[in-house]
Every structure is written in C-alpha cells, then in structure tokens.
PDB file of C-alpha atoms in Angstrom:
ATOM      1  CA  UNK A   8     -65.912  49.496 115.690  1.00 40.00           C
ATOM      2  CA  UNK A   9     -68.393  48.117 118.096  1.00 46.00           C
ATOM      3  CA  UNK A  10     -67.121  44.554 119.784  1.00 48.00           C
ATOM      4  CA  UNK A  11     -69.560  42.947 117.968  1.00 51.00           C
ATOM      5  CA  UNK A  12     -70.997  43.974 114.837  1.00 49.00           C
ATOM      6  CA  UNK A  13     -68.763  42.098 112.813  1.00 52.00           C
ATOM      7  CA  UNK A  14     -70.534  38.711 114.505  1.00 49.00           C
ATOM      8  CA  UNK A  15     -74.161  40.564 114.279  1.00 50.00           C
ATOM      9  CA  UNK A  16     -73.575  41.546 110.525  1.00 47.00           C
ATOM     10  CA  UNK A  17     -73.213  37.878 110.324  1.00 49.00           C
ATOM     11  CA  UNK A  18     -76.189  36.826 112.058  1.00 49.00           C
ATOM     12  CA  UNK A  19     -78.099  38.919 109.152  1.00 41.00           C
ATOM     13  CA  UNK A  20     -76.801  36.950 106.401  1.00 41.00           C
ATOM     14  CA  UNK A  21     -77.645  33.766 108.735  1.00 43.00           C
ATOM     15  CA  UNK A  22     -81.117  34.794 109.759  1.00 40.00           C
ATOM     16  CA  UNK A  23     -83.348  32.216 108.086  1.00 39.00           C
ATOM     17  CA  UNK A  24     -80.867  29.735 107.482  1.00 42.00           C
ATOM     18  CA  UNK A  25     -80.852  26.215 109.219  1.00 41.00           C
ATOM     19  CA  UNK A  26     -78.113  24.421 110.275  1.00 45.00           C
ATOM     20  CA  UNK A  27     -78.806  20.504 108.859  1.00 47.00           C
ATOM     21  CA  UNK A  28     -78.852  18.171 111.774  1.00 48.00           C
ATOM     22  CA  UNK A  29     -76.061  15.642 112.069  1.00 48.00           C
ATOM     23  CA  UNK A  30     -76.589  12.160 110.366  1.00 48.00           C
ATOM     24  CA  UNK A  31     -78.644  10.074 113.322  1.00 42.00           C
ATOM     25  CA  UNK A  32     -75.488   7.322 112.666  1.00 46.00           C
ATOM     26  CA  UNK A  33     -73.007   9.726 113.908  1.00 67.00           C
ATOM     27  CA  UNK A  34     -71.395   9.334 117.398  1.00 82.00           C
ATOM     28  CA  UNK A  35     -72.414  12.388 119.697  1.00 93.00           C
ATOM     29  CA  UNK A  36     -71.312  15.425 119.165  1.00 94.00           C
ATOM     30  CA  UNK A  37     -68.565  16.432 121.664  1.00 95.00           C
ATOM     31  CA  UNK A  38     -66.585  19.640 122.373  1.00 95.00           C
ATOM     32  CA  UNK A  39     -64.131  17.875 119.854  1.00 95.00           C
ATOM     33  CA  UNK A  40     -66.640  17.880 117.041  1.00 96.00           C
ATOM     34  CA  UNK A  41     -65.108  19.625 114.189  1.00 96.00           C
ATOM     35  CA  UNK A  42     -67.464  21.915 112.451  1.00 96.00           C
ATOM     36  CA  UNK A  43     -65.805  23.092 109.707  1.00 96.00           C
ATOM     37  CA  UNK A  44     -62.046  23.539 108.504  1.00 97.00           C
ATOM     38  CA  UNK A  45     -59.981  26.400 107.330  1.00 97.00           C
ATOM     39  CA  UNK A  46     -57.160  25.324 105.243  1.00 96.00           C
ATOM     40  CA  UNK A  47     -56.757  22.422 107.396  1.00 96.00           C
ATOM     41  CA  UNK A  48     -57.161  24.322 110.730  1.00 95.00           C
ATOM     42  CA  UNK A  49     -59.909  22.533 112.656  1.00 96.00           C
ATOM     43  CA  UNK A  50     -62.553  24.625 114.227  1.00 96.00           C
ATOM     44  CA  UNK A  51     -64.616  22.551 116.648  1.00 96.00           C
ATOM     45  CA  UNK A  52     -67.907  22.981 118.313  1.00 96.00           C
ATOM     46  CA  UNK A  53     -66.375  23.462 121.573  1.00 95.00           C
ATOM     47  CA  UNK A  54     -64.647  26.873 120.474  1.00 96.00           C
ATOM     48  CA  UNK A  55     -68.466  27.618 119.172  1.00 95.00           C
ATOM     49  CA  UNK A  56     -70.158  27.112 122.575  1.00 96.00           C
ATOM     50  CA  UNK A  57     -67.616  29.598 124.207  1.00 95.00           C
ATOM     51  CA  UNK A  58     -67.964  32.271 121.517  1.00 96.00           C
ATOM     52  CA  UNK A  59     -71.525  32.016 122.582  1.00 96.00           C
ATOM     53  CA  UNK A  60     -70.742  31.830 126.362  1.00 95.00           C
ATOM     54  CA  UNK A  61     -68.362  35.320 125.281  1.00 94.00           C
ATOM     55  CA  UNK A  62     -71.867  36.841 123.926  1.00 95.00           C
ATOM     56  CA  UNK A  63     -73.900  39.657 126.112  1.00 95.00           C
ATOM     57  CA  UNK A  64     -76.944  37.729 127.147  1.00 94.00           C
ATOM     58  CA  UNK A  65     -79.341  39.662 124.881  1.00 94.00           C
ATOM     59  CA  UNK A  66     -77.436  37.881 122.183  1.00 93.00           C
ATOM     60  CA  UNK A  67     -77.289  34.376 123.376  1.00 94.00           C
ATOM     61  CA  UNK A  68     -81.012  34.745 123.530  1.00 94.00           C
ATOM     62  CA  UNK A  69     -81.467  33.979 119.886  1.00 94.00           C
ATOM     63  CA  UNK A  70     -82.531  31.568 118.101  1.00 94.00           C
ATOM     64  CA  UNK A  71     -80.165  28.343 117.901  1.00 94.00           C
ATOM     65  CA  UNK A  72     -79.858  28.473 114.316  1.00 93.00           C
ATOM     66  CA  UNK A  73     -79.255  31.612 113.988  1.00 94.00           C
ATOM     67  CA  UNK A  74     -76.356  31.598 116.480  1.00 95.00           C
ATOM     68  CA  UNK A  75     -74.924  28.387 115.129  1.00 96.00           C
ATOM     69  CA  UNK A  76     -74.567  29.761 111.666  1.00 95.00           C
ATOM     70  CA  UNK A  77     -73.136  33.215 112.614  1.00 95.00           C
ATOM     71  CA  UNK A  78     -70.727  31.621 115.454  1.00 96.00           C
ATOM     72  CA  UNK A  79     -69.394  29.818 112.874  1.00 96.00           C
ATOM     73  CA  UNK A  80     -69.191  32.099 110.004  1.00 96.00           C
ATOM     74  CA  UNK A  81     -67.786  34.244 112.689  1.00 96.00           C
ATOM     75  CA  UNK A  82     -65.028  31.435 113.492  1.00 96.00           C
ATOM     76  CA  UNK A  83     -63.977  31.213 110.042  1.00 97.00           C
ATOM     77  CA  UNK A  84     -63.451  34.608 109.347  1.00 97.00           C
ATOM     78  CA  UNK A  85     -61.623  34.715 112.075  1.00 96.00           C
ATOM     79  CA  UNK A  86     -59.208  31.443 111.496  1.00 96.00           C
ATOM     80  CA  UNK A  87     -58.601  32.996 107.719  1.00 97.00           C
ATOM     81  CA  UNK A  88     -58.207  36.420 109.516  1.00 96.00           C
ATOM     82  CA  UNK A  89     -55.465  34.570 112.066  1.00 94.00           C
ATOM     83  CA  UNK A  90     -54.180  32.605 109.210  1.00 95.00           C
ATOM     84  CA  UNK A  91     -53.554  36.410 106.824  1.00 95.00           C
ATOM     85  CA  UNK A  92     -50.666  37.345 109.698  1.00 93.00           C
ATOM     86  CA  UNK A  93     -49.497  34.219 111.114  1.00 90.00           C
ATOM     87  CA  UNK A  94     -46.034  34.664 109.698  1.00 90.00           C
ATOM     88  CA  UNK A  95     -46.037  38.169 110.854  1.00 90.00           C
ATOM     89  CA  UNK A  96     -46.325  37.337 114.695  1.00 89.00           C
ATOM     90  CA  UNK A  97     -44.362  39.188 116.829  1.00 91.00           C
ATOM     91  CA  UNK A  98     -42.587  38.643 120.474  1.00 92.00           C
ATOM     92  CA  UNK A  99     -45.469  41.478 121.820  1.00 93.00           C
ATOM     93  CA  UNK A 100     -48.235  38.930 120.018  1.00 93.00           C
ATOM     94  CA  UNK A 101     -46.769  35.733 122.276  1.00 94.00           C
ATOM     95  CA  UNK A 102     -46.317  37.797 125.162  1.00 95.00           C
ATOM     96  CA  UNK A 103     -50.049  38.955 125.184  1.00 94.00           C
ATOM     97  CA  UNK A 104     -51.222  35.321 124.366  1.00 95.00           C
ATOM     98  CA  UNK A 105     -49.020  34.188 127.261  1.00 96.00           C
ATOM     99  CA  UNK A 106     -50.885  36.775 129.856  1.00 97.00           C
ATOM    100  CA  UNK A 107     -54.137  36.792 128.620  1.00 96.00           C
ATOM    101  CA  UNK A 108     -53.841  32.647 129.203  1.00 97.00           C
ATOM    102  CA  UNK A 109     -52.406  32.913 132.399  1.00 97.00           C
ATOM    103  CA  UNK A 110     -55.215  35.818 133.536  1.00 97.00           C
ATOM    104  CA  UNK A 111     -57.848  33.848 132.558  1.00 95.00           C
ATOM    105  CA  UNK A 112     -56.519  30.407 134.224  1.00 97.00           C
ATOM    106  CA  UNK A 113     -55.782  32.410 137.673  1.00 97.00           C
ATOM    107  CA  UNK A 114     -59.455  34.190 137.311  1.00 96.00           C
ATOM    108  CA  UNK A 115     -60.683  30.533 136.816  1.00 96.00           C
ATOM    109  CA  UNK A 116     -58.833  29.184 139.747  1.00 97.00           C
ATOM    110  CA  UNK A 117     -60.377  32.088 142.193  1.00 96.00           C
ATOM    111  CA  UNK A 118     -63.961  31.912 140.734  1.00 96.00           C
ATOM    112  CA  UNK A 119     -64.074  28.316 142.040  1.00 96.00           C
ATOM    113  CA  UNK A 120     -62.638  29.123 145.073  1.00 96.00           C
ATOM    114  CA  UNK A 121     -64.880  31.947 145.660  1.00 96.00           C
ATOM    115  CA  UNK A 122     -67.888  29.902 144.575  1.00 96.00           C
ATOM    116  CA  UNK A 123     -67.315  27.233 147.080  1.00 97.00           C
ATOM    117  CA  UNK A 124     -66.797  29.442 149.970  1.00 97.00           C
ATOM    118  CA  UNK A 125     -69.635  31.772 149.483  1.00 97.00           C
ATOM    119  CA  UNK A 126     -73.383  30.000 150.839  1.00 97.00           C
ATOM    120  CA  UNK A 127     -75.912  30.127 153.072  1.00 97.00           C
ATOM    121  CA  UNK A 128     -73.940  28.903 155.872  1.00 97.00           C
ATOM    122  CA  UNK A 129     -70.598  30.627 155.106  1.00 98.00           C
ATOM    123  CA  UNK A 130     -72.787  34.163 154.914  1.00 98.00           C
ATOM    124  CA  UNK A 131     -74.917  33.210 158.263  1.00 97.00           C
ATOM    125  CA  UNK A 132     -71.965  32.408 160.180  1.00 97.00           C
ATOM    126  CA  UNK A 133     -70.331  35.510 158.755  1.00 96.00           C
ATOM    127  CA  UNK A 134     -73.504  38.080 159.977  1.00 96.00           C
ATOM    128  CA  UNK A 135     -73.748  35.763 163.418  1.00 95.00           C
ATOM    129  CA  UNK A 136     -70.040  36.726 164.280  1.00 93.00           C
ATOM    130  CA  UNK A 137     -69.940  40.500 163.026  1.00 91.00           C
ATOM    131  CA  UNK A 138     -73.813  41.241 163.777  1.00 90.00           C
ATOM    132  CA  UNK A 139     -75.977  39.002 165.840  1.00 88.00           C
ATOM    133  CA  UNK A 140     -73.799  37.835 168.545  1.00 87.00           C
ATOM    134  CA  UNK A 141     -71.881  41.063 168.489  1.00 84.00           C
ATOM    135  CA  UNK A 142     -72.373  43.824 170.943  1.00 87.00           C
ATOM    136  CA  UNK A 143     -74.630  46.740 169.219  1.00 86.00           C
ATOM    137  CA  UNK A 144     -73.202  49.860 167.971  1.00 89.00           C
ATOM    138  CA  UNK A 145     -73.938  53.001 169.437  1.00 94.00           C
ATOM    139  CA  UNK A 146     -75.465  56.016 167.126  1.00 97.00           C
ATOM    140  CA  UNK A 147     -74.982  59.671 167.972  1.00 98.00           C
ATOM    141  CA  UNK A 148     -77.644  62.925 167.915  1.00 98.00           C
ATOM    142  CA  UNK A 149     -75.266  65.750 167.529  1.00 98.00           C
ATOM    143  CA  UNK A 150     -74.836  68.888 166.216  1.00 98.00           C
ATOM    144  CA  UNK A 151     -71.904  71.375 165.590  1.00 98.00           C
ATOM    145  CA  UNK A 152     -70.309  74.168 164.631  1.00 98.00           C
ATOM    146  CA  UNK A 153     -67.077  74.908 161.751  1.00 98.00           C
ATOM    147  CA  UNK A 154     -65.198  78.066 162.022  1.00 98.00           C
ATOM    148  CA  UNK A 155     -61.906  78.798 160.694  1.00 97.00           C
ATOM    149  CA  UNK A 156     -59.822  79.165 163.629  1.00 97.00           C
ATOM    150  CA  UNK A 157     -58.897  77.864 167.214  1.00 98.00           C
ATOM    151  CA  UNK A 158     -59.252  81.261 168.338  1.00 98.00           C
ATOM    152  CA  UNK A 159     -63.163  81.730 167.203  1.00 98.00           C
ATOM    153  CA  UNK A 160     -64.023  78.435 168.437  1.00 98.00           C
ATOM    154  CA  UNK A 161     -63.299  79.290 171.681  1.00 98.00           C
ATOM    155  CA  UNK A 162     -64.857  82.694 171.712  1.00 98.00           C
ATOM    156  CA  UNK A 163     -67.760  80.610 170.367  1.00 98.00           C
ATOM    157  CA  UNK A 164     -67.038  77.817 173.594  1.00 98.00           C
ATOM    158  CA  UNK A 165     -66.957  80.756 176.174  1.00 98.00           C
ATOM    159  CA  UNK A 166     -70.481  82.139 174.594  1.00 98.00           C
ATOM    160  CA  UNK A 167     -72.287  78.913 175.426  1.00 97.00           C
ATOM    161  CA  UNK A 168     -70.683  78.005 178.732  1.00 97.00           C
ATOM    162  CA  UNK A 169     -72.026  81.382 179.892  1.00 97.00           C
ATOM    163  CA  UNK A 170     -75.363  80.547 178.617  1.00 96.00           C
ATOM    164  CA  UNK A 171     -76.069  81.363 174.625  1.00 98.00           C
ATOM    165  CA  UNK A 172     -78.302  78.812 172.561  1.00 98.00           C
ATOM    166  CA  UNK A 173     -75.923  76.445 170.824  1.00 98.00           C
ATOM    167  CA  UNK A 174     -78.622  76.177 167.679  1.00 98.00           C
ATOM    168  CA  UNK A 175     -78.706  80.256 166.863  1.00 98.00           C
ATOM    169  CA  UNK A 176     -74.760  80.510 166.948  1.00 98.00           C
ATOM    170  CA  UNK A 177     -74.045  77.762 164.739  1.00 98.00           C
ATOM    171  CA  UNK A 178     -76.627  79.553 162.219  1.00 98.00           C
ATOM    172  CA  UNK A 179     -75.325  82.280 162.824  1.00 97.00           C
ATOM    173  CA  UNK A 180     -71.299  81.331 162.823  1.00 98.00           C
ATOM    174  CA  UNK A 181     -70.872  78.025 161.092  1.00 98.00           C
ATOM    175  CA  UNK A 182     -69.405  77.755 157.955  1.00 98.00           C
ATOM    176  CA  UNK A 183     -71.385  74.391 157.355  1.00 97.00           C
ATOM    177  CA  UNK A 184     -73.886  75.771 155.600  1.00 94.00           C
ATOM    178  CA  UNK A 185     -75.736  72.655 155.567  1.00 96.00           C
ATOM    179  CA  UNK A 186     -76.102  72.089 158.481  1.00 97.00           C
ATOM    180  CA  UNK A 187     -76.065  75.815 160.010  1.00 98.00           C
ATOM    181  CA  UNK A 188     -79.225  76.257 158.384  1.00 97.00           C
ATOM    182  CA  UNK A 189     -80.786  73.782 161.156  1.00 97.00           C
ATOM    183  CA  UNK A 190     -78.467  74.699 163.944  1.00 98.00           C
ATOM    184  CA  UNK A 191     -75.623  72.265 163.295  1.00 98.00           C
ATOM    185  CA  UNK A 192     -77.659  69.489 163.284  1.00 98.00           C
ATOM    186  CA  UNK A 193     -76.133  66.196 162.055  1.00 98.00           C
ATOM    187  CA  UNK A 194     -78.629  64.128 162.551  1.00 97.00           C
ATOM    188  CA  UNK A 195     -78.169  60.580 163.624  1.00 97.00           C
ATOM    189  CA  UNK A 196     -74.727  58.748 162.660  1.00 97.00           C
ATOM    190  CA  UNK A 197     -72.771  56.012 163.633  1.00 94.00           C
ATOM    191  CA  UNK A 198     -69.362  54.913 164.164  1.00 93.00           C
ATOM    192  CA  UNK A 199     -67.272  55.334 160.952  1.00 94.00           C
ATOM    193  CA  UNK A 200     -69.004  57.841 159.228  1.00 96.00           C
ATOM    194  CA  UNK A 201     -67.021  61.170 160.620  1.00 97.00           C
ATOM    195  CA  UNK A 202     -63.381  61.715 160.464  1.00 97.00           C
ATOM    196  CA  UNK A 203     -61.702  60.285 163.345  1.00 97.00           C
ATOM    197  CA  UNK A 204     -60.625  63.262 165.529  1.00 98.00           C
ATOM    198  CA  UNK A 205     -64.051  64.635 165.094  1.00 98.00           C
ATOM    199  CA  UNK A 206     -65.973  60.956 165.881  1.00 98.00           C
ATOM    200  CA  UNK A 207     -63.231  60.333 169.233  1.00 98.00           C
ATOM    201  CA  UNK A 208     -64.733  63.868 170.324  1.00 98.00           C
ATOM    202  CA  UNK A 209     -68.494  62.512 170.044  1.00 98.00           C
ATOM    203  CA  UNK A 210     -67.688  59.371 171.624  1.00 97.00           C
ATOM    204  CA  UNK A 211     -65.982  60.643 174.419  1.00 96.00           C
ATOM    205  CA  UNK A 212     -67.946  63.335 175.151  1.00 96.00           C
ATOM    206  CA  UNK A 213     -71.403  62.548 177.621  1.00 96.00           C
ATOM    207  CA  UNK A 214     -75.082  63.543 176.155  1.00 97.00           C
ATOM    208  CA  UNK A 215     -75.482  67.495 176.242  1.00 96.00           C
ATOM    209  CA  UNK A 216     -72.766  68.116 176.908  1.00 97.00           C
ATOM    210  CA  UNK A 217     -70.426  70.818 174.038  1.00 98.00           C
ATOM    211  CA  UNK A 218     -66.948  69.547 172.891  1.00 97.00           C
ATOM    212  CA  UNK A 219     -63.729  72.228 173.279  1.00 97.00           C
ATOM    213  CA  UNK A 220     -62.183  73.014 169.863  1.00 98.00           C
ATOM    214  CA  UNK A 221     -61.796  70.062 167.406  1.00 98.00           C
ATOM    215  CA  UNK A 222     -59.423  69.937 164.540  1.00 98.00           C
ATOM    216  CA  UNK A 223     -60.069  68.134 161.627  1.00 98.00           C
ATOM    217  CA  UNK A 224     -59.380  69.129 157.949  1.00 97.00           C
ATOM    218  CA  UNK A 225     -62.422  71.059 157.448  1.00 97.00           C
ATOM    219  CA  UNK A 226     -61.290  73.554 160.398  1.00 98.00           C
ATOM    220  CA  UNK A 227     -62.332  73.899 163.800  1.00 98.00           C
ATOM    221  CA  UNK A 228     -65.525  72.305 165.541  1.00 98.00           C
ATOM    222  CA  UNK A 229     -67.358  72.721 168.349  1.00 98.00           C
ATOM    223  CA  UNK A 230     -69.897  69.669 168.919  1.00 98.00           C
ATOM    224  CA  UNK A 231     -72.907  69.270 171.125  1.00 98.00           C
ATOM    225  CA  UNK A 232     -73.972  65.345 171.364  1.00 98.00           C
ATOM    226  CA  UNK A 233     -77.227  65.211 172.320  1.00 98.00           C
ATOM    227  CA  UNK A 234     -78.280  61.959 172.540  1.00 97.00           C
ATOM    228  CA  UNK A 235     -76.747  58.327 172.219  1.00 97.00           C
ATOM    229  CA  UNK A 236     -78.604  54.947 171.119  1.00 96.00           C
ATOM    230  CA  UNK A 237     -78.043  51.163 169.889  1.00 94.00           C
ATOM    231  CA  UNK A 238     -78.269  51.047 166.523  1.00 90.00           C
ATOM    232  CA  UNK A 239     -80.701  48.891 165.034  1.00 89.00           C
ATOM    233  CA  UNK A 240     -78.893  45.850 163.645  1.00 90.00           C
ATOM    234  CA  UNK A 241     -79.221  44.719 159.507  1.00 91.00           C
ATOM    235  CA  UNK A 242     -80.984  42.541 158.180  1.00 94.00           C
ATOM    236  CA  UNK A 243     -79.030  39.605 156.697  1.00 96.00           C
ATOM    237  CA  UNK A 244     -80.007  40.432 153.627  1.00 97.00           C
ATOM    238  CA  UNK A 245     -79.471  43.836 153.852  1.00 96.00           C
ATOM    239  CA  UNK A 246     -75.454  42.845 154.456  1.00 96.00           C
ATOM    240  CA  UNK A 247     -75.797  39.790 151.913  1.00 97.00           C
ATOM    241  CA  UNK A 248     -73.055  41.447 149.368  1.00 97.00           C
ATOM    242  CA  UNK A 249     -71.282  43.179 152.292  1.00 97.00           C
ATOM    243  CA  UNK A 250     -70.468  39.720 153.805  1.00 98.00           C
ATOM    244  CA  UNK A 251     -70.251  38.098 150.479  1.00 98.00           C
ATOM    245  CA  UNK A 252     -67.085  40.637 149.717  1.00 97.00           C
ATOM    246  CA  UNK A 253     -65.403  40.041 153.149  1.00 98.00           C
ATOM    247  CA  UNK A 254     -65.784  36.174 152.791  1.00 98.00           C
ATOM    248  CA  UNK A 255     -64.612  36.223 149.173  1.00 98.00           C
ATOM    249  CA  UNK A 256     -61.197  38.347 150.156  1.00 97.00           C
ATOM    250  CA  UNK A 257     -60.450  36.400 153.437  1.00 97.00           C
ATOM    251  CA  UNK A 258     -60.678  32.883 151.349  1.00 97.00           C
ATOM    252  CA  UNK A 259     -58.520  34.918 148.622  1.00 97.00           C
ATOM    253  CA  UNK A 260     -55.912  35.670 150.819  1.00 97.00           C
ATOM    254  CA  UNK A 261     -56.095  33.138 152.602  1.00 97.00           C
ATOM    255  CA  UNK A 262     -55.209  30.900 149.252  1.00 97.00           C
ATOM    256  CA  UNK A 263     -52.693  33.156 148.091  1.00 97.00           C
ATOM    257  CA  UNK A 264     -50.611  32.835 150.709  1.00 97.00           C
ATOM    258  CA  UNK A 265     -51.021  28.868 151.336  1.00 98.00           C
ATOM    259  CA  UNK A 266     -50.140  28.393 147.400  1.00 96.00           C
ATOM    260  CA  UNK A 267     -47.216  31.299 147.318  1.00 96.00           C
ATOM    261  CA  UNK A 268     -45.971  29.951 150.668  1.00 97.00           C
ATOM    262  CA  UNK A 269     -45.589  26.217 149.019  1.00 98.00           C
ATOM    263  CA  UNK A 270     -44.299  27.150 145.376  1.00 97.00           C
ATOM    264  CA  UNK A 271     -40.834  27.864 144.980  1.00 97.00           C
ATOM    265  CA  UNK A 272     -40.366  31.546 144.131  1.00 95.00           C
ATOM    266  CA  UNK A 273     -37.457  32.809 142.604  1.00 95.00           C
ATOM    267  CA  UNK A 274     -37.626  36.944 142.228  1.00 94.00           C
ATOM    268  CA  UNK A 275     -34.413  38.004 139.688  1.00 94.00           C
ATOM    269  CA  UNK A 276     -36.408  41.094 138.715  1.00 95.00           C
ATOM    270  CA  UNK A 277     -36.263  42.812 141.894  1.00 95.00           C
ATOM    271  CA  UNK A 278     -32.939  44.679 141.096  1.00 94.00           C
ATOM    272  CA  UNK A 279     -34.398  46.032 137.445  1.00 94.00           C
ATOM    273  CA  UNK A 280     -34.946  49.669 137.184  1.00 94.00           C
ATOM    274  CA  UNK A 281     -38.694  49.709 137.264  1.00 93.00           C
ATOM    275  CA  UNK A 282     -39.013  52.385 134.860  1.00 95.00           C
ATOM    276  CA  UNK A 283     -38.635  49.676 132.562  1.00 94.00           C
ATOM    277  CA  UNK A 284     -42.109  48.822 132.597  1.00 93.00           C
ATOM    278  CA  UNK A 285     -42.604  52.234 130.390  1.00 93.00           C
ATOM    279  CA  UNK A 286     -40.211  51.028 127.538  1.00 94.00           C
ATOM    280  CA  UNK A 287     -42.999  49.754 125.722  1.00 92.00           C
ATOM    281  CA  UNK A 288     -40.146  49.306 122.642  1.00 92.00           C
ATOM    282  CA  UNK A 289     -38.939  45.776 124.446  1.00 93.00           C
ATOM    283  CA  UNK A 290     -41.741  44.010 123.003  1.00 91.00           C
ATOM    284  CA  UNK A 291     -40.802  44.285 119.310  1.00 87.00           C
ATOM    285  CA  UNK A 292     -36.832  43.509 119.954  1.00 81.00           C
TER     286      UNK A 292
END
C-alpha cells in the first residue's frame, strides 16, 4: 500500500469542505489546542502541523482546508486504529517506540549542530585552507600500456629504449582497449584518480620519459608521462557540498567524542555472543 493513500483517500472526502474558524473569544490556538478527541484521547493541533511537516512537499502544497480536514480525519483513524490493539502491545512494539524516539532525538541533536557549523564563513575558511592558500596540484599527460605479464612488459620496455614509437605498440599490444585505440593515451589526470602503485610511477617518473614494469591489479604497465601542469583550482562553489560534507563530519566527530568522553559509559554487552543480534525471537519473550 502506498505510504500515503490512506491520508490522500481522505483528502477526497475533504475536498470542498471548510474547516469553521475558531470563536474570535477563544485564546490562541497553540500546539496544545485540542482538535478533536477519540474516546477521551486528545489529539491536538500540534500533532496536525507535524503530520503535515511528515508530508512530501507536493502535498503540503494544498489548500489549508483541505489539509486540515484530512490531517485530522487522518489522526483519528489513526488514534481508533492505535486504540483497536492497545492491549495487544508487545515488548518488540516498546522496543521500536523506544529506538525510533531515541533516532529521531539524536538526528535532531546533529541537525542543529550541523546547521550551526555550516555558513559562509565556516565554508570560505574551509576552501581558503584546502584550496586557495594551498600549494596547487600537479596534473599528468600520460599514456600507457597493459599486458599480462612482467615478462611482455619488458620485451615491450626493451622495444622502445631501442627506438619503437610508444603510440603504435600500445595499439598494437595493450589490452586497454580504450585507450589502445589512441595509443595509451590517458589524457589529463590528477592525483587520486589512478591506483596508487600506478600514480607513484607517474609522479616519480620525469616528462617523456617510459616507466619499467608496473604492477597493479589490472596487470602490468608500462607508462610514458608526457607532460606535467598545475591544476586549475575550483571554484568555491564548485566544492560548496564537498566542503559542506567535510565540515559537517569534523563538527560530528568532533561532538561525539566531547559528549561520549563526558557521559559515563558502562558497556555489559561486550561479552554477548553477537550472533544474538539474529535471534529476532527475543523480542516477543
């Protein structure tokens, strides 16, 4: 059943239908405001406003009284729903009440923290440290050539230091056939983007000048760097979400361990069999 065609079949019975006004004598309507009552359970506007807030946003685009009516028709059948098995509830029922409370007060607790450390300044001072002021990174021309074994890469090796094109034998040897088909060209790429033994190779290895054998995981590579720049540094806004991430999980961590380093921990469950955690059956003892 979809999430929330229970609450839109509502709305149809609602469409039309205006919710009267409270009496102008009336004190203000609060989050306290009871709206109606199910067999003496209150339901207040509050819990209304974050049924709304819990809509997609092409939904909370309605009209008012539309949403009023169904939110509430939608909160009754739900207390008289709630009501039907409250005798019935189970350990498994107070345990998942107990998480989901505790999830949503912890998500609470680190969207405010993340919303007060990520800004204009937090984010500038962020790109000035990692980009502006930093030194620039170098990007590499290069091109190569896979074969399968130590052995052919240096037959390959012994073929260029005695003079053969670099280009025709990788088209003709590779077994990167994307790139063989333009004579092991790579293009340009910087630091981070290769696997490591093959990237220490490029780095360490002067313009036009041909690599011995390299082995990474893909097999054995000879590589040719041809030519070595600065790369052009981002934008700000280009790295806007990149530095917004890093901020975000340095403040995180950086809470975590102030507020687990000053609560008093106590850890009995370490010597439980952790297979436990698959005996789904300890919910309903």
């Amino acid at each position: 059943m979809a999430k929330h065609s229970g609450f839109l079949a509502g709305l149809v019975l609602a469409c039309g239908m205006a919710v009267p006004a409270l009496a102008q004598d009336e004190a203000a309507p609060t989050a306290d405001t009871v709206v109606a009552t199910v067999n003496g359970t209150e339901i207040t506007l509050g819990e209304l406003i974050i049924l709304r807030e819990k809509l997609p946003a092409q939904y909370q685009a309605l009209p008012d009284d539309m949403l009023f009516k169904g939110l509430m028709d939608q909160a009754i059948q739900q207390a008289t729903l709630e009501q039907s098995v409250e005798a019935e509830k189970t350990k498994r029922d107070e345990i998942w009440m107990r998480t989901d409370a505790r999830s949503y007060m912890a998500g609470k607790a680190l969207q405010a923290l993340v919303e007060a450390a990520v800004n204009d300044a937090s984010l500038q001072a962020a790109y000035d440290a990692k980009y502006a002021n930093a030194p620039a990174q170098k990007e590499y021309s290069a091109q190569h050539i896979l074969v399968d074994s130590e052995e052919k890469a240096k037959e390959l090796k012994a073929q260029i230091d005695g003079g053969a094109d670099f280009g025709e034998l990788a088209k003709a040897n590779s077994s990167d056939t994307g790139s063989a088909v333009n004579g092991g060209d790579l293009g340009w790429f910087g630091l981070g983007m290769m696997v490591k033994p093959f990237e220490d190779a490029v780095v360490a290895a002067a313009p036009g000048s041909v690599s011995d054998p390299v082995q990474t995981d893909f097999g054995w590579h000879l590589i040719k760097v041809n030519e070595v720049r600065d790369a052009a540094k981002p934008t700000i806004d280009e790295v806007r979400d990149e530095l917004a991430a890093e901020i975000e999980q340095t403040v995180v961590e950086a809470k975590l361990a102030e507020l687990t380093g000053a609560a008093e921990i106590t850890r009995p469950g370490d010597g439980l069999d952790p297979a436990l955690l698959r005996d789904a059956t300890l919910l309903d003892k």
